[in-house]
N, C-alpha and C. Protein backbone atom coordinates (compact mmCIF):
# COMPACT_ATOMS: atom_id res chain seq x y z
N MET A 1 2.70 28.45 -20.43
CA MET A 1 1.43 27.82 -20.58
C MET A 1 1.60 27.04 -18.90
N SER A 2 0.05 27.33 -18.19
CA SER A 2 0.60 26.22 -16.82
C SER A 2 -0.27 25.18 -16.69
N THR A 3 0.16 24.49 -16.19
CA THR A 3 -0.62 23.02 -15.82
C THR A 3 -1.42 23.16 -14.32
N ARG A 4 -2.35 22.57 -14.28
CA ARG A 4 -3.53 22.71 -13.49
C ARG A 4 -3.27 21.44 -12.61
N ARG A 5 -2.69 21.55 -11.31
CA ARG A 5 -2.77 21.20 -10.04
C ARG A 5 -3.47 19.93 -10.19
N ARG A 6 -3.04 18.19 -10.26
CA ARG A 6 -4.15 17.28 -9.82
C ARG A 6 -4.11 16.73 -8.45
N TYR A 7 -5.30 15.99 -8.71
CA TYR A 7 -5.37 15.48 -7.19
C TYR A 7 -5.22 13.90 -6.92
N TRP A 8 -4.66 13.20 -6.20
CA TRP A 8 -4.71 11.61 -5.53
C TRP A 8 -5.33 10.99 -4.22
N MET A 9 -5.80 9.95 -4.97
CA MET A 9 -5.85 9.20 -3.15
C MET A 9 -4.85 8.44 -3.49
N MET A 10 -4.08 7.76 -2.01
CA MET A 10 -2.91 6.97 -2.01
C MET A 10 -3.62 6.45 -0.55
N LYS A 11 -3.37 4.67 -0.99
CA LYS A 11 -3.86 3.95 0.63
C LYS A 11 -2.88 3.36 0.77
N SER A 12 -2.62 3.35 2.29
CA SER A 12 -1.75 2.32 2.61
C SER A 12 -2.46 1.71 3.88
N GLU A 13 -1.77 0.68 4.39
CA GLU A 13 -2.26 -0.28 5.59
C GLU A 13 -1.45 0.74 6.70
N PRO A 14 -1.62 0.98 7.63
CA PRO A 14 -1.39 1.90 8.29
C PRO A 14 0.39 1.06 9.43
N ASP A 15 -0.36 -0.41 9.58
CA ASP A 15 1.45 -0.98 10.22
C ASP A 15 1.92 -1.44 9.06
N ALA A 16 2.23 -0.98 7.33
CA ALA A 16 3.11 -1.52 6.89
C ALA A 16 3.56 0.27 6.47
N PHE A 17 2.82 1.17 6.54
CA PHE A 17 3.26 2.56 6.52
C PHE A 17 2.59 3.51 6.24
N SER A 18 2.16 4.25 7.30
CA SER A 18 1.26 4.82 7.65
C SER A 18 1.64 6.81 7.89
N ILE A 19 0.80 7.82 7.74
CA ILE A 19 1.02 8.71 7.72
C ILE A 19 2.13 8.97 8.65
N ASP A 20 2.39 8.86 9.92
CA ASP A 20 3.68 9.27 10.93
C ASP A 20 4.78 8.52 10.37
N ASP A 21 4.41 7.70 9.23
CA ASP A 21 5.94 7.01 9.10
C ASP A 21 6.74 8.17 7.87
N LEU A 22 5.53 8.35 7.36
CA LEU A 22 5.95 9.89 6.09
C LEU A 22 6.26 10.79 6.48
N ALA A 23 5.52 10.99 7.94
CA ALA A 23 5.48 12.38 8.64
C ALA A 23 7.36 12.25 9.07
N ARG A 24 7.80 11.17 9.37
CA ARG A 24 9.39 10.55 10.07
C ARG A 24 10.40 10.69 8.77
N VAL A 25 10.05 10.24 7.65
CA VAL A 25 11.25 10.06 6.49
C VAL A 25 10.97 10.99 6.16
N GLY A 26 9.92 11.76 5.85
CA GLY A 26 9.77 13.37 4.97
C GLY A 26 9.29 12.94 3.44
N THR A 27 9.73 12.58 2.90
CA THR A 27 9.79 11.62 1.56
C THR A 27 10.11 9.89 1.42
N GLU A 28 9.51 9.66 0.74
CA GLU A 28 9.57 8.09 0.50
C GLU A 28 8.87 7.90 -1.06
N PRO A 29 9.43 6.77 -1.56
CA PRO A 29 9.04 6.16 -2.66
C PRO A 29 7.81 5.34 -2.60
N TRP A 30 6.48 5.71 -3.09
CA TRP A 30 5.54 4.21 -2.60
C TRP A 30 5.63 3.48 -3.93
N ASN A 31 6.87 2.31 -2.92
CA ASN A 31 6.50 1.24 -4.02
C ASN A 31 5.75 0.17 -3.51
N GLY A 32 5.41 -0.57 -4.87
CA GLY A 32 4.88 -1.79 -4.26
C GLY A 32 3.45 -2.10 -5.24
N VAL A 33 3.31 -0.86 -5.36
CA VAL A 33 2.14 -0.81 -6.34
C VAL A 33 2.44 -2.01 -7.58
N ARG A 34 1.02 -3.19 -7.37
CA ARG A 34 1.44 -4.25 -8.46
C ARG A 34 -0.35 -4.10 -9.18
N ASN A 35 -0.76 -3.29 -9.81
CA ASN A 35 -2.11 -2.90 -10.18
C ASN A 35 -1.63 -2.18 -11.44
N TYR A 36 -2.36 -2.32 -12.75
CA TYR A 36 -1.64 -1.68 -14.19
C TYR A 36 -2.34 -0.07 -13.95
N GLN A 37 -3.13 -0.36 -13.32
CA GLN A 37 -4.17 0.97 -13.62
C GLN A 37 -3.75 2.28 -12.74
N ALA A 38 -3.12 1.27 -11.13
CA ALA A 38 -3.01 1.99 -10.58
C ALA A 38 -1.21 2.97 -11.12
N ARG A 39 -0.50 1.88 -11.38
CA ARG A 39 0.58 2.41 -11.98
C ARG A 39 0.23 3.28 -13.04
N ASN A 40 -0.27 3.06 -14.12
CA ASN A 40 -0.78 4.25 -15.18
C ASN A 40 -0.86 5.62 -14.55
N PHE A 41 -1.94 5.84 -13.40
CA PHE A 41 -2.08 6.89 -12.81
C PHE A 41 -0.52 7.83 -12.55
N MET A 42 0.02 6.52 -11.90
CA MET A 42 1.57 7.38 -11.20
C MET A 42 2.54 7.32 -12.33
N ARG A 43 2.22 6.49 -13.12
CA ARG A 43 3.22 7.01 -14.29
C ARG A 43 2.62 8.24 -15.19
N ASP A 44 1.69 7.79 -15.72
CA ASP A 44 1.06 9.03 -16.82
C ASP A 44 0.03 9.87 -16.20
N GLY A 45 -0.29 9.93 -15.13
CA GLY A 45 -0.53 11.79 -14.63
C GLY A 45 -0.40 11.92 -13.47
N MET A 46 0.54 11.86 -12.39
CA MET A 46 0.61 12.21 -11.40
C MET A 46 2.12 13.20 -11.82
N ARG A 47 1.78 14.43 -11.31
CA ARG A 47 2.74 15.47 -11.65
C ARG A 47 3.31 16.13 -10.49
N VAL A 48 4.74 16.62 -10.61
CA VAL A 48 5.98 16.76 -9.32
C VAL A 48 4.49 18.20 -8.43
N GLY A 49 4.39 18.47 -7.62
CA GLY A 49 3.44 19.09 -6.52
C GLY A 49 1.82 18.90 -6.57
N ASP A 50 1.59 18.01 -6.92
CA ASP A 50 -0.14 17.57 -7.42
C ASP A 50 -0.28 17.14 -5.53
N GLY A 51 -1.50 17.24 -5.07
CA GLY A 51 -1.82 17.00 -3.67
C GLY A 51 -2.27 15.79 -3.61
N VAL A 52 -1.93 14.76 -2.90
CA VAL A 52 -2.27 13.66 -2.35
C VAL A 52 -2.75 13.66 -0.90
N MET A 53 -4.20 12.58 -1.01
CA MET A 53 -4.14 12.32 0.56
C MET A 53 -4.09 10.94 0.84
N LEU A 54 -2.78 10.54 1.93
CA LEU A 54 -3.12 9.72 2.11
C LEU A 54 -4.47 8.83 3.47
N TYR A 55 -4.92 7.63 2.61
CA TYR A 55 -5.72 6.83 2.99
C TYR A 55 -5.54 5.67 3.91
N HIS A 56 -5.92 5.05 5.19
CA HIS A 56 -5.40 4.04 5.90
C HIS A 56 -6.31 3.29 5.69
N SER A 57 -6.28 2.06 4.96
CA SER A 57 -7.07 0.93 4.62
C SER A 57 -6.67 -0.19 5.85
N ASN A 58 -7.09 -1.44 5.59
CA ASN A 58 -7.36 -2.27 6.33
C ASN A 58 -6.82 -2.57 7.74
N CYS A 59 -7.90 -1.35 8.38
CA CYS A 59 -7.74 -1.61 9.71
C CYS A 59 -8.83 -1.49 10.67
N THR A 60 -8.62 -1.25 12.03
CA THR A 60 -9.95 -0.65 12.83
C THR A 60 -10.68 0.59 12.43
N MET A 61 -10.04 1.75 12.17
CA MET A 61 -10.45 2.90 11.69
C MET A 61 -10.10 2.92 10.41
N PRO A 62 -10.70 2.52 9.22
CA PRO A 62 -10.08 3.30 8.08
C PRO A 62 -10.61 4.51 7.52
N GLY A 63 -10.50 5.05 6.93
CA GLY A 63 -10.15 6.88 6.42
C GLY A 63 -8.85 7.74 6.37
N ILE A 64 -9.19 9.00 5.87
CA ILE A 64 -7.94 9.83 5.00
C ILE A 64 -7.37 10.39 6.34
N ALA A 65 -5.82 10.19 6.36
CA ALA A 65 -5.42 10.50 7.78
C ALA A 65 -4.16 11.88 7.61
N GLY A 66 -4.02 11.49 5.94
CA GLY A 66 -3.16 13.31 6.14
C GLY A 66 -2.85 13.18 4.44
N ILE A 67 -2.10 14.61 4.54
CA ILE A 67 -2.42 15.33 2.91
C ILE A 67 -0.23 15.14 2.98
N ALA A 68 -0.37 14.93 1.56
CA ALA A 68 1.42 14.74 1.06
C ALA A 68 1.44 15.44 -0.60
N ARG A 69 2.12 15.69 -1.18
CA ARG A 69 2.24 16.01 -2.11
C ARG A 69 3.41 14.88 -2.98
N VAL A 70 2.86 15.05 -4.83
CA VAL A 70 4.38 14.14 -5.66
C VAL A 70 5.31 15.09 -5.59
N ALA A 71 6.12 14.36 -5.56
CA ALA A 71 7.61 14.85 -4.89
C ALA A 71 8.70 14.16 -5.94
N SER A 72 8.49 13.63 -7.11
CA SER A 72 9.39 13.69 -8.30
C SER A 72 8.25 12.90 -9.31
N HIS A 73 8.86 12.67 -10.68
CA HIS A 73 8.50 11.72 -12.09
C HIS A 73 8.18 10.46 -11.48
N ALA A 74 7.63 9.99 -12.38
CA ALA A 74 7.79 8.52 -12.27
C ALA A 74 9.08 8.09 -12.64
N TYR A 75 9.34 6.72 -12.22
CA TYR A 75 9.86 6.26 -12.28
C TYR A 75 10.41 4.63 -12.08
N PRO A 76 10.91 3.60 -12.64
CA PRO A 76 10.83 2.34 -12.14
C PRO A 76 11.06 1.63 -10.73
N ASP A 77 10.28 1.08 -10.49
CA ASP A 77 10.05 0.32 -9.01
C ASP A 77 11.17 -0.08 -8.93
N GLU A 78 12.49 -0.34 -7.86
CA GLU A 78 13.64 -1.13 -7.70
C GLU A 78 12.86 -2.73 -7.77
N THR A 79 11.89 -2.43 -6.56
CA THR A 79 11.26 -3.81 -5.57
C THR A 79 11.23 -4.94 -6.86
N GLN A 80 10.73 -4.78 -7.78
CA GLN A 80 10.47 -5.33 -9.21
C GLN A 80 11.16 -6.40 -9.09
N PHE A 81 12.58 -5.79 -9.73
CA PHE A 81 13.97 -6.27 -9.60
C PHE A 81 14.93 -6.98 -8.85
N ASP A 82 14.15 -6.96 -7.56
CA ASP A 82 14.82 -7.82 -6.11
C ASP A 82 14.40 -9.06 -6.39
N PRO A 83 14.90 -9.85 -6.65
CA PRO A 83 14.58 -11.82 -6.07
C PRO A 83 14.29 -11.69 -4.23
N LYS A 84 14.45 -10.97 -3.42
CA LYS A 84 14.30 -10.97 -2.03
C LYS A 84 12.83 -10.59 -1.93
N SER A 85 12.53 -9.17 -2.91
CA SER A 85 11.26 -8.60 -2.88
C SER A 85 9.81 -9.22 -2.75
N HIS A 86 8.98 -9.12 -1.52
CA HIS A 86 7.75 -9.67 -1.85
C HIS A 86 7.00 -8.87 -3.20
N TYR A 87 7.75 -8.01 -3.38
CA TYR A 87 7.37 -7.11 -4.72
C TYR A 87 7.60 -7.65 -6.35
N HIS A 88 8.88 -8.43 -5.84
CA HIS A 88 9.43 -9.28 -7.16
C HIS A 88 8.66 -9.64 -8.51
N ASP A 89 9.50 -8.56 -9.21
CA ASP A 89 8.31 -9.25 -10.84
C ASP A 89 9.14 -9.91 -11.83
N PRO A 90 9.62 -11.58 -12.16
CA PRO A 90 10.59 -12.04 -12.75
C PRO A 90 10.20 -11.47 -14.10
N LYS A 91 9.14 -11.12 -14.92
CA LYS A 91 8.89 -11.06 -16.10
C LYS A 91 9.63 -9.04 -15.94
N ALA A 92 9.83 -8.18 -15.69
CA ALA A 92 10.52 -7.23 -15.58
C ALA A 92 12.10 -7.58 -15.46
N THR A 93 12.03 -6.16 -16.53
CA THR A 93 13.44 -5.97 -16.50
C THR A 93 14.10 -4.53 -16.40
N ARG A 94 15.06 -4.39 -16.26
CA ARG A 94 15.85 -2.77 -16.53
C ARG A 94 15.90 -2.01 -17.47
N GLU A 95 15.62 -2.88 -19.31
CA GLU A 95 15.31 -2.65 -20.65
C GLU A 95 14.11 -2.13 -20.71
N GLN A 96 13.35 -3.14 -19.96
CA GLN A 96 11.32 -2.87 -20.31
C GLN A 96 10.95 -3.10 -18.54
N PRO A 97 10.84 -2.65 -17.45
CA PRO A 97 10.73 -2.50 -16.59
C PRO A 97 9.25 -2.13 -16.63
N ARG A 98 8.35 -2.96 -15.77
CA ARG A 98 6.88 -3.53 -15.94
C ARG A 98 6.27 -2.13 -14.78
N TRP A 99 6.63 -1.55 -13.64
CA TRP A 99 6.12 -1.00 -12.76
C TRP A 99 7.16 0.13 -11.97
N PHE A 100 6.37 1.22 -12.28
CA PHE A 100 6.72 2.96 -11.81
C PHE A 100 5.95 2.93 -10.19
N LEU A 101 6.70 4.03 -10.12
CA LEU A 101 6.36 5.19 -8.73
C LEU A 101 6.40 5.89 -8.91
N VAL A 102 6.09 6.93 -8.05
CA VAL A 102 6.68 8.41 -7.77
C VAL A 102 7.16 8.71 -6.14
N ASP A 103 7.86 9.89 -5.76
CA ASP A 103 8.45 9.88 -4.21
C ASP A 103 7.19 10.67 -3.87
N VAL A 104 6.39 10.22 -2.80
CA VAL A 104 5.62 11.10 -1.84
C VAL A 104 5.75 11.87 -0.94
N ALA A 105 5.56 13.35 -0.47
CA ALA A 105 6.41 14.31 1.11
C ALA A 105 5.52 14.57 1.39
N PHE A 106 5.80 14.26 2.51
CA PHE A 106 4.63 14.58 3.95
C PHE A 106 4.50 15.98 3.71
N GLU A 107 3.25 16.78 3.79
CA GLU A 107 2.84 17.98 3.90
C GLU A 107 1.84 17.61 5.38
N ARG A 108 0.92 17.23 5.99
CA ARG A 108 0.73 17.32 7.35
C ARG A 108 -0.45 16.71 7.83
N LYS A 109 -0.28 16.04 8.95
CA LYS A 109 -1.43 14.73 9.28
C LYS A 109 -2.86 15.59 9.84
N LEU A 110 -3.43 14.69 9.79
CA LEU A 110 -4.74 15.54 9.14
C LEU A 110 -5.02 15.63 11.06
N GLU A 111 -5.99 17.13 11.11
CA GLU A 111 -6.00 17.39 12.87
C GLU A 111 -7.12 15.97 13.12
N ARG A 112 -7.86 15.59 13.11
CA ARG A 112 -8.50 14.12 12.89
C ARG A 112 -8.48 13.63 11.27
N LEU A 113 -8.67 11.65 11.77
CA LEU A 113 -8.96 11.26 10.49
C LEU A 113 -10.43 11.62 10.09
N ILE A 114 -10.62 11.49 8.64
CA ILE A 114 -11.57 11.24 8.57
C ILE A 114 -11.78 10.12 7.84
N PRO A 115 -13.02 9.16 8.72
CA PRO A 115 -13.58 7.69 9.06
C PRO A 115 -13.98 7.61 7.55
N LEU A 116 -14.27 6.43 6.67
CA LEU A 116 -14.80 5.99 5.77
C LEU A 116 -16.02 6.06 6.33
N ALA A 117 -16.80 5.79 7.22
CA ALA A 117 -18.09 5.78 7.02
C ALA A 117 -18.65 7.01 6.96
N THR A 118 -17.85 8.02 7.79
CA THR A 118 -18.27 9.76 7.27
C THR A 118 -18.13 10.08 5.74
N ILE A 119 -17.11 9.26 5.18
CA ILE A 119 -17.21 9.20 3.73
C ILE A 119 -18.43 8.98 3.42
N ARG A 120 -18.35 7.75 3.58
CA ARG A 120 -19.85 7.52 2.93
C ARG A 120 -20.99 8.00 2.93
N GLU A 121 -21.14 9.06 4.28
CA GLU A 121 -22.20 9.91 4.19
C GLU A 121 -22.65 10.80 2.96
N HIS A 122 -21.30 10.60 2.25
CA HIS A 122 -21.49 12.44 1.41
C HIS A 122 -21.22 11.59 0.31
N SER A 123 -21.06 10.16 -0.12
CA SER A 123 -21.09 9.65 -1.00
C SER A 123 -22.12 10.10 -2.60
N ASP A 124 -23.04 10.72 -2.36
CA ASP A 124 -24.14 11.49 -3.63
C ASP A 124 -23.09 12.81 -4.07
N ALA A 125 -22.72 13.11 -3.27
CA ALA A 125 -21.79 14.67 -3.37
C ALA A 125 -20.31 13.98 -4.54
N LEU A 126 -19.81 13.03 -3.91
CA LEU A 126 -18.90 12.72 -4.22
C LEU A 126 -18.89 12.63 -5.36
N GLY A 127 -19.95 11.69 -5.68
CA GLY A 127 -20.44 11.13 -7.71
C GLY A 127 -20.29 9.79 -7.06
N GLU A 128 -20.74 9.55 -8.23
CA GLU A 128 -21.02 7.25 -8.60
C GLU A 128 -19.73 6.97 -8.79
N GLY A 129 -18.68 7.27 -9.36
CA GLY A 129 -17.35 6.81 -10.02
C GLY A 129 -16.50 6.94 -8.29
N PHE A 130 -17.08 7.66 -7.58
CA PHE A 130 -15.81 7.80 -6.74
C PHE A 130 -15.13 6.63 -6.07
N ALA A 131 -13.89 5.76 -5.75
CA ALA A 131 -13.16 5.09 -6.03
C ALA A 131 -13.50 4.67 -4.48
N LEU A 132 -13.29 5.48 -3.58
CA LEU A 132 -13.98 4.94 -2.19
C LEU A 132 -15.31 4.53 -1.90
N THR A 133 -15.92 5.11 -2.00
CA THR A 133 -17.64 4.48 -1.98
C THR A 133 -17.86 3.53 -2.80
N ALA A 134 -17.33 2.95 -4.29
CA ALA A 134 -17.70 2.63 -5.46
C ALA A 134 -17.62 1.21 -4.60
N ARG A 135 -18.37 0.19 -5.04
CA ARG A 135 -18.59 -1.08 -4.84
C ARG A 135 -17.44 -2.02 -5.80
N GLY A 136 -16.62 -2.88 -4.98
CA GLY A 136 -15.83 -3.33 -5.80
C GLY A 136 -14.40 -3.07 -5.62
N SER A 137 -14.37 -1.09 -5.95
CA SER A 137 -13.25 -0.95 -5.73
C SER A 137 -12.23 -0.98 -5.56
N ARG A 138 -11.27 -1.50 -5.56
CA ARG A 138 -9.53 -1.96 -4.94
C ARG A 138 -8.79 -1.39 -5.36
N LEU A 139 -8.90 -0.27 -5.91
CA LEU A 139 -7.68 0.48 -6.31
C LEU A 139 -7.06 1.33 -5.43
N SER A 140 -5.52 1.40 -5.40
CA SER A 140 -4.51 1.66 -4.08
C SER A 140 -4.19 3.41 -4.84
N VAL A 141 -4.64 3.62 -6.11
CA VAL A 141 -4.27 5.00 -6.27
C VAL A 141 -5.05 5.44 -7.26
N PHE A 142 -5.92 6.02 -6.74
CA PHE A 142 -6.70 6.86 -7.89
C PHE A 142 -6.76 8.38 -8.02
N PRO A 143 -7.62 9.06 -8.90
CA PRO A 143 -7.78 10.47 -9.16
C PRO A 143 -8.60 11.06 -7.88
N VAL A 144 -8.40 12.14 -7.50
CA VAL A 144 -9.96 12.81 -6.71
C VAL A 144 -10.33 14.02 -7.69
N THR A 145 -11.08 14.59 -8.08
CA THR A 145 -11.49 15.85 -8.16
C THR A 145 -11.14 17.06 -7.04
N ALA A 146 -10.68 18.35 -7.90
CA ALA A 146 -10.73 19.45 -7.50
C ALA A 146 -11.70 19.60 -6.20
N ALA A 147 -13.18 19.02 -6.41
CA ALA A 147 -14.42 19.65 -5.80
C ALA A 147 -14.59 18.79 -4.76
N GLN A 148 -14.02 17.28 -5.33
CA GLN A 148 -13.84 15.73 -4.06
C GLN A 148 -12.83 16.12 -3.31
N TRP A 149 -11.65 16.72 -3.46
CA TRP A 149 -10.84 16.76 -2.49
C TRP A 149 -11.11 18.29 -1.63
N LYS A 150 -11.83 19.39 -2.36
CA LYS A 150 -12.42 20.12 -1.52
C LYS A 150 -13.71 19.90 -0.31
N LEU A 151 -14.12 19.01 -0.60
CA LEU A 151 -15.60 17.81 0.11
C LEU A 151 -14.91 17.29 0.91
N LEU A 152 -13.88 16.67 0.74
CA LEU A 152 -12.78 15.64 1.75
C LEU A 152 -12.09 16.30 2.65
N LEU A 153 -11.24 17.26 2.29
CA LEU A 153 -10.99 18.26 3.62
C LEU A 153 -11.70 18.96 4.52
N SER A 154 -13.25 19.36 4.15
CA SER A 154 -13.89 20.23 5.12
C SER A 154 -14.61 18.89 5.78
N LEU A 155 -14.48 18.05 5.76
CA LEU A 155 -14.66 17.06 6.86
C LEU A 155 -13.64 16.79 7.74
N GLU A 156 -13.10 17.55 7.68
CA GLU A 156 -12.00 17.18 9.12
C GLU A 156 -11.98 18.07 10.32
């Protein structure tokens, strides 16, 4: 039985961690996610080999900057246990971790950033529930359908 490849969008502020940083390190734990729905996507939905679009957010020109892939199964995010970490969660224990992450591996930087403004021009084709164009959506990790993935890459 073969499992179908899934696709995801992961947001990051480029001054915190950009596609260039991922290219430099190769593989990185995607830590610090503190939204239960985004956590559930990583913990329960992501599989090794799934495609990831890295979206630069909260910057002058937000947009899709590169392609990566899921490189590990989900495991507990160590930052939740570190009292010195900005992502520390005093309610989390090693016996019952609350936050999980996956490792993400660099595949390629896009030839050009796909700006949010360009993505919004295709919101009808992307569908009403597409998280980047939906009002009020603040998810940092969310699924992308195969059709949305193909459409977005065609904008490069």
